[in-house]
GROMACS .gro file of C-alpha atoms in nm:
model
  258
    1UNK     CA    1   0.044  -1.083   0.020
    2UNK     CA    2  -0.054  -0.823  -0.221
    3UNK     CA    3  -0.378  -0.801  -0.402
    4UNK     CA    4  -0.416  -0.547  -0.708
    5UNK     CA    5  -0.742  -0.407  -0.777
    6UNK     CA    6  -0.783  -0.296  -1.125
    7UNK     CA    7  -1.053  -0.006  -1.167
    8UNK     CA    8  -1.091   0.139  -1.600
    9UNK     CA    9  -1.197   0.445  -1.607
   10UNK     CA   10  -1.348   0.651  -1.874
   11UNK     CA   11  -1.546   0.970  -1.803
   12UNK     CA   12  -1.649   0.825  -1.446
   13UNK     CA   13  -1.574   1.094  -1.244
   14UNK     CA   14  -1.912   1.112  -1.080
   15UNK     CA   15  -1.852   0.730  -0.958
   16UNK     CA   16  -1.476   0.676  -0.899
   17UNK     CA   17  -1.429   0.765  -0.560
   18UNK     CA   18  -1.721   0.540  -0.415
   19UNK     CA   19  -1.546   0.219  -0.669
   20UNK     CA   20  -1.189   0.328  -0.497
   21UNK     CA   21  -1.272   0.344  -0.119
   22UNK     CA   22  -1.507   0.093  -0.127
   23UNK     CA   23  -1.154  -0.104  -0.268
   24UNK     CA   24  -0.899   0.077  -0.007
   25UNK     CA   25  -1.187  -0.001   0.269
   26UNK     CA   26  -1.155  -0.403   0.297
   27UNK     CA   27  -1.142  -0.498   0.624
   28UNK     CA   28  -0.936  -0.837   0.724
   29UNK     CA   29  -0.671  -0.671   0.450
   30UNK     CA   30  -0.415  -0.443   0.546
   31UNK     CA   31  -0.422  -0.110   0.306
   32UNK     CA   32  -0.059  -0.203   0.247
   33UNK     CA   33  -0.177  -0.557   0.114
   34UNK     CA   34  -0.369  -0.394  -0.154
   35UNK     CA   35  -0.273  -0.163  -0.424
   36UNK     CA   36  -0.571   0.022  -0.677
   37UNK     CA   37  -0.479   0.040  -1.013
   38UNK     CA   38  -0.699   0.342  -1.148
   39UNK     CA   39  -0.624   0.382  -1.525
   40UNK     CA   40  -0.807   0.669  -1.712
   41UNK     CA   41  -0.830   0.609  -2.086
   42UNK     CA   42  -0.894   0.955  -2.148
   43UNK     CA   43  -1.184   1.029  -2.024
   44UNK     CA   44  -1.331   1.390  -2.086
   45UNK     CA   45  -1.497   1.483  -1.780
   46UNK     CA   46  -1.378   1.546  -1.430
   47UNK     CA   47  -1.209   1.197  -1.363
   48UNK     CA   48  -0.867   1.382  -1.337
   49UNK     CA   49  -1.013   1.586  -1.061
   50UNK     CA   50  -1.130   1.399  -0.822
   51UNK     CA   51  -0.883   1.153  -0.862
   52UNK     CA   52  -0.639   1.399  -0.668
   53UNK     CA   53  -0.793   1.321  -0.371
   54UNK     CA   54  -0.582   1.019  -0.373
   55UNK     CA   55  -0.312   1.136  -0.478
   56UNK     CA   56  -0.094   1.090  -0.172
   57UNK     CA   57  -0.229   0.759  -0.075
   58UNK     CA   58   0.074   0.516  -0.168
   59UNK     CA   59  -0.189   0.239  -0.188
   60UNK     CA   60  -0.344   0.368  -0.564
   61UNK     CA   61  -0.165   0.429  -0.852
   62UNK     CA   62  -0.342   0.648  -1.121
   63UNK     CA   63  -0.274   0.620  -1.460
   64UNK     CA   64  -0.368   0.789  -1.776
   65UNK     CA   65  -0.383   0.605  -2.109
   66UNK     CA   66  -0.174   0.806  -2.452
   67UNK     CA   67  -0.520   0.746  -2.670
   68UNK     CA   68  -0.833   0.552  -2.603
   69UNK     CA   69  -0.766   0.144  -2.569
   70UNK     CA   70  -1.119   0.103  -2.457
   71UNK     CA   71  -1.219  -0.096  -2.154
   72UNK     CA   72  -1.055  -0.458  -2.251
   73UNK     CA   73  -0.673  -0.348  -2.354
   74UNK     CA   74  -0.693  -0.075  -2.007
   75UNK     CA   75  -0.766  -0.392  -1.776
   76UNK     CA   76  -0.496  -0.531  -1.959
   77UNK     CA   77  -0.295  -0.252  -1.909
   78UNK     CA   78  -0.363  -0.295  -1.521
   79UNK     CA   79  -0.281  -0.681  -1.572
   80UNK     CA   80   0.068  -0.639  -1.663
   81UNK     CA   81   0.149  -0.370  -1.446
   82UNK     CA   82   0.008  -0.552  -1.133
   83UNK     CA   83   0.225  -0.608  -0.862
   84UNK     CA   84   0.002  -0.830  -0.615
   85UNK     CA   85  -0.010  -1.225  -0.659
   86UNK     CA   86  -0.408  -1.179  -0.674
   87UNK     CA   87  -0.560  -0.934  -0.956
   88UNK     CA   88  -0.932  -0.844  -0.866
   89UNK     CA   89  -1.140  -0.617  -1.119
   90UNK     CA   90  -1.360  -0.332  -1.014
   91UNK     CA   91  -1.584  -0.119  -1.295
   92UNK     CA   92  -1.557   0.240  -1.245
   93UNK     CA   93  -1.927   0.262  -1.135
   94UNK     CA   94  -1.951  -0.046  -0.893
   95UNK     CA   95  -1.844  -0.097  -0.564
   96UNK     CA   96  -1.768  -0.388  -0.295
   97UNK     CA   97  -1.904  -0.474   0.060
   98UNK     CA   98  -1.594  -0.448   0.290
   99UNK     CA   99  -1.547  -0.815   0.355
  100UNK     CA  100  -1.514  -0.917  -0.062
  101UNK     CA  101  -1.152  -0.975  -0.077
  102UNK     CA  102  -1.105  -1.160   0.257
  103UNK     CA  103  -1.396  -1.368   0.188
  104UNK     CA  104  -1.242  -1.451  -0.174
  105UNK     CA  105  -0.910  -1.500  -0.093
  106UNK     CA  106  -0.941  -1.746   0.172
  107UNK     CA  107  -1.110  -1.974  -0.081
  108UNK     CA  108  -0.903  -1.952  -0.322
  109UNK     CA  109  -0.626  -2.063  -0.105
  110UNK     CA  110  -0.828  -2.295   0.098
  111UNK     CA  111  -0.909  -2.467  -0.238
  112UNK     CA  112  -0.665  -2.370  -0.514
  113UNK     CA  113  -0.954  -2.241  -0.764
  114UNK     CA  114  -0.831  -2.073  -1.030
  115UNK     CA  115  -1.079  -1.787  -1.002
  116UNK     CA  116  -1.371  -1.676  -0.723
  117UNK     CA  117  -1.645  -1.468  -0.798
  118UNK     CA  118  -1.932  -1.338  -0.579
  119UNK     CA  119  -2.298  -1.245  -0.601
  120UNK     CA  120  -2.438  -0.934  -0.682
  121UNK     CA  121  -2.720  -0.668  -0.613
  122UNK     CA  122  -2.830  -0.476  -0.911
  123UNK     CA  123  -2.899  -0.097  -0.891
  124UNK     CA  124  -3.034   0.169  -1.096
  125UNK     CA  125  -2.782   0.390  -1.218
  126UNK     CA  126  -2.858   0.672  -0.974
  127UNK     CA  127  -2.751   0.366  -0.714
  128UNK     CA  128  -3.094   0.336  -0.606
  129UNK     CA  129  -3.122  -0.032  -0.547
  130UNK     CA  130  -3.386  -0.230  -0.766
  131UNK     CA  131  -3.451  -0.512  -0.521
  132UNK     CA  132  -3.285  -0.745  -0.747
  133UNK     CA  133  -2.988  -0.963  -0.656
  134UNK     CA  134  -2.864  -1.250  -0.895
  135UNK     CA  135  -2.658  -1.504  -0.700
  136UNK     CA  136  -2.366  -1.737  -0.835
  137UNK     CA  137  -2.316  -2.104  -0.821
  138UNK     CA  138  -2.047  -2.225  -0.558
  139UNK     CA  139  -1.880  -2.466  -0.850
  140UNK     CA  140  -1.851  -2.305  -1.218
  141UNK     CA  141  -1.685  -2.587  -1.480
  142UNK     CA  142  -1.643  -2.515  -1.806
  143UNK     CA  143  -1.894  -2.661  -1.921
  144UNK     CA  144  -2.133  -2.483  -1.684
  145UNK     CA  145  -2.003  -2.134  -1.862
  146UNK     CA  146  -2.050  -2.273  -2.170
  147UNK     CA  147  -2.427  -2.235  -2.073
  148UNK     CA  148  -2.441  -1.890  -1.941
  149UNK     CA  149  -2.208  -1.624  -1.788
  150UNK     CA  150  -2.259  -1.654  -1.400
  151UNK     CA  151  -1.944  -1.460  -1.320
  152UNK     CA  152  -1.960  -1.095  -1.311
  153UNK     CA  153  -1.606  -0.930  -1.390
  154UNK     CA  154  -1.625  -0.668  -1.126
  155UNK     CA  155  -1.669  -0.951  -0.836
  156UNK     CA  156  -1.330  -1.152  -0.978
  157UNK     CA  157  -1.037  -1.233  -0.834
  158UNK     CA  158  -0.785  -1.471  -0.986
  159UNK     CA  159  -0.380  -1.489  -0.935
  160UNK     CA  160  -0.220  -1.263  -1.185
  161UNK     CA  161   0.021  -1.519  -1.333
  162UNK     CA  162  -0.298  -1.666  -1.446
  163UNK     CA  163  -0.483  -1.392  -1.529
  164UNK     CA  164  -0.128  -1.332  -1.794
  165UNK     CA  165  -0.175  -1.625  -1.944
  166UNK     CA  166  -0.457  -1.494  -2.166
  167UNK     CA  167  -0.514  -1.128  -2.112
  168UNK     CA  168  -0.844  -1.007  -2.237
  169UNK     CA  169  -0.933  -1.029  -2.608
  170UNK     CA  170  -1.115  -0.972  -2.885
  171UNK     CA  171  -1.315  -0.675  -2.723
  172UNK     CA  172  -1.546  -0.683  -3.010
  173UNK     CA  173  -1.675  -0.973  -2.830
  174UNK     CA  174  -1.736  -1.069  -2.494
  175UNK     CA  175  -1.388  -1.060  -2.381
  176UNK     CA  176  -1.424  -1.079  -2.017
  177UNK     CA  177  -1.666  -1.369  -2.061
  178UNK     CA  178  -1.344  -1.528  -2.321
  179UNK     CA  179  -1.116  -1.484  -2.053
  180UNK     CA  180  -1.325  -1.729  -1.798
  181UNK     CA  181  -1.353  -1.964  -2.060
  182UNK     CA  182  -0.998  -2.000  -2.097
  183UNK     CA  183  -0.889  -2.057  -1.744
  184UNK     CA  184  -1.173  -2.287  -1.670
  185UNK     CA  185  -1.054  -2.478  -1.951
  186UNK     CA  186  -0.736  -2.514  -1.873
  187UNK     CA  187  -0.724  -2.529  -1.476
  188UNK     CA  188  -1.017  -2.688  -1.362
  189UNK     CA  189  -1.372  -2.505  -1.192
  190UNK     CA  190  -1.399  -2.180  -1.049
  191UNK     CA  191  -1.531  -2.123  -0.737
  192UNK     CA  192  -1.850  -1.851  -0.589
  193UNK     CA  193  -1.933  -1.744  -0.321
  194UNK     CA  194  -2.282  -1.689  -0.310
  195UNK     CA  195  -2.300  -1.355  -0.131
  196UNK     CA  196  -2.381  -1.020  -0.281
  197UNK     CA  197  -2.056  -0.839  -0.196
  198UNK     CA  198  -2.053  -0.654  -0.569
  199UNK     CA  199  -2.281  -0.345  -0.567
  200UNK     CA  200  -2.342  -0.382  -0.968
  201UNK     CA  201  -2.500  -0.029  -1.121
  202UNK     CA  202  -2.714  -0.094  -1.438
  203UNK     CA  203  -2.660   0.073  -1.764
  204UNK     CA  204  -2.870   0.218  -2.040
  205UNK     CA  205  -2.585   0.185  -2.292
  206UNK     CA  206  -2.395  -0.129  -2.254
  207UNK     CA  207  -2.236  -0.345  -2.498
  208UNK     CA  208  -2.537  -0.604  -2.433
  209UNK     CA  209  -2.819  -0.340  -2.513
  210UNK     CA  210  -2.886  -0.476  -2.865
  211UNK     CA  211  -3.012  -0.852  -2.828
  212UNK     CA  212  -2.920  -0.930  -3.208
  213UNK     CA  213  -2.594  -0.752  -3.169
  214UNK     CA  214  -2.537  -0.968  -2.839
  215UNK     CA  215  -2.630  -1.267  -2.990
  216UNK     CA  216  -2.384  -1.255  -3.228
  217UNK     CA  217  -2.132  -1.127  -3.016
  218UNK     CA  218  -2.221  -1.472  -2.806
  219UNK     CA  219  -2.182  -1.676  -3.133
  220UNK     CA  220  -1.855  -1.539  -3.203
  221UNK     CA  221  -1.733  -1.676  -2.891
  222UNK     CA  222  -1.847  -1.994  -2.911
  223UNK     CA  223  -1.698  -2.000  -3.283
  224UNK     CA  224  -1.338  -1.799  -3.086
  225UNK     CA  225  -1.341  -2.118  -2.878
  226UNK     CA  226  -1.337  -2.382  -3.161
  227UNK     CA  227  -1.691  -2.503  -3.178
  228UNK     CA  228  -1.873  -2.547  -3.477
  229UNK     CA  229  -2.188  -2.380  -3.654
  230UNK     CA  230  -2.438  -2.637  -3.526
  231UNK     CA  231  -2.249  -2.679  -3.180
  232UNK     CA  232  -2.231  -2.275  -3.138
  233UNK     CA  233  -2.634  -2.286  -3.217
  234UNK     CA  234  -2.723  -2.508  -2.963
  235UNK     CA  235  -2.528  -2.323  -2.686
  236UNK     CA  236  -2.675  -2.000  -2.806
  237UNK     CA  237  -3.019  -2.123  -2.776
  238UNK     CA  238  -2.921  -2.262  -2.417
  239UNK     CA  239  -2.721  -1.960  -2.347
  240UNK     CA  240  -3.041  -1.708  -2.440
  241UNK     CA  241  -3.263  -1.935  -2.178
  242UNK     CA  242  -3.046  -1.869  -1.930
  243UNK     CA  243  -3.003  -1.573  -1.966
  244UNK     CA  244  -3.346  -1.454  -1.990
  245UNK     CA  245  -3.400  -1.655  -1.660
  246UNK     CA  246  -3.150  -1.486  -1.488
  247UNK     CA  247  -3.139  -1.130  -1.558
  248UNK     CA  248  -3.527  -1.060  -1.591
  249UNK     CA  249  -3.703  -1.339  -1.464
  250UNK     CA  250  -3.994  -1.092  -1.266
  251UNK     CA  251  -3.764  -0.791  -1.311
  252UNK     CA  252  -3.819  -0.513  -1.538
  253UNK     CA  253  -3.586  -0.238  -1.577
  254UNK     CA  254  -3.266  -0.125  -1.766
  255UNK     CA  255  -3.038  -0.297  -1.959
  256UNK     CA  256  -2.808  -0.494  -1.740
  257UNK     CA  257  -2.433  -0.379  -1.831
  258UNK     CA  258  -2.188  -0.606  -1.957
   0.00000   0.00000   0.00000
């Protein structure tokens, strides 16, 4: 059974390597059950480089991208071109515990889920860990999401034909955070496992950094999804709670990255 692991890159040449063995490294998975999607949407820096390393390992398959799709259309890239019946996603910057993908896949097929995700430790983006991990419940609905985000994209892993169904989009919003939303919706609760196995660096520039620019991002998707003014509103409101529970609670520090 074949598992793709789908790694975007754009100028992370001074993280890759760790994000791509710490994917090649998973132990109860064969290196020939897992293939690494690295796709470089032309970065500037040294990403090329010391992607070479790898470039006689028949497990990863490097890419390069014509022009810049940005970090939504490259995963989707990835998606399309995956070979494995499970797709996991990996940032550039993060990296796994070895045990993620044997702990994940064995329940999703012990229970069907249409997506697991895991818990995560937050680190400063010199990988210097803060001390802060932010765990995930073991049952996601719908209607749970709807609330807040608990599912981090680089812990995922979902079966591809599923993961086709919707692609990632609108990029202008949350589109990871769209994607969930959909499956959920359609196939029932996703399912955590609430361990930190994703290594999650923090970022100074994410997508998230502006609060009013994130909050309408956030209201876009509730409006994406069908829901009107006054129904959006009241899930933003909820959703900002949430989220100022989870990601600072006694924590003070950089902006966590989409």
């Amino acid at each position: 059974m074949l598992i793709s692991v789908i790694i975007p890159a754009y100028n992370a040449g001074k993280y890759i390597a760790n994000a791509v063995y710490s994917a090649l490294e998973q132990e109860d998975i064969a290196q020939e059950e897992i293939e690494v999607l690295v796709i470089n949407d032309c970065s500037t820096d040294d990403t090329d480089a010391v992607m070479q390393r790898f470039a006689d390992d028949p497990a990863v398959r490097y890419m390069k991208n014509d022009h810049n799709l940005g970090v939504a259309d490259t995963r989707n890239r990835g998606i399309r071109m995956a070979r494995g019946r499970y797709t996991a996603f990996l940032d550039a910057d993060d990296w796994w515990e070895p045990d993620k993908l044997g702990a994940q896949i064995r329940l999703l097929e012990e229970t069907g889920a249409p997506l697991c995700c895991t818990a995560r430790i937050l680190h400063e983006p010199d990988g210097t860990p803060t001390g802060r991990t932010i765990g995930v419940p073991e049952h996601i609905t719908y209607d749970d999401l709807l609330h807040t985000n608990t599912i981090p994209c680089g812990s995922v892993v979902m079966p591809t034909r599923i993961a086709r169904e919707f692609y990632m989009t609108h990029a202008e919003l949350h589109e990871d955070y769209i994607l969930w939303l959909q499956v959920l919706k359609k196939y029932g609760a996703a399912v955590g496992i609430n361990e930190p196995y994703l290594h999650c660096r923090l970022s100074e520039g994410g997508k998230s950094r502006n609060k009013l620019k994130s909050a309408a991002m956030q209201y876009g998707v509730y409006r994406y999804m069908g829901f009107g003014r006054l129904k959006s509103i009241r899930y933003l409101y909820s959703y900002a709670v949430n989220g100022i529970q989870k990601y600072y609670g006694n924590q003070s520090g950089p902006e966590q990255k989409k």
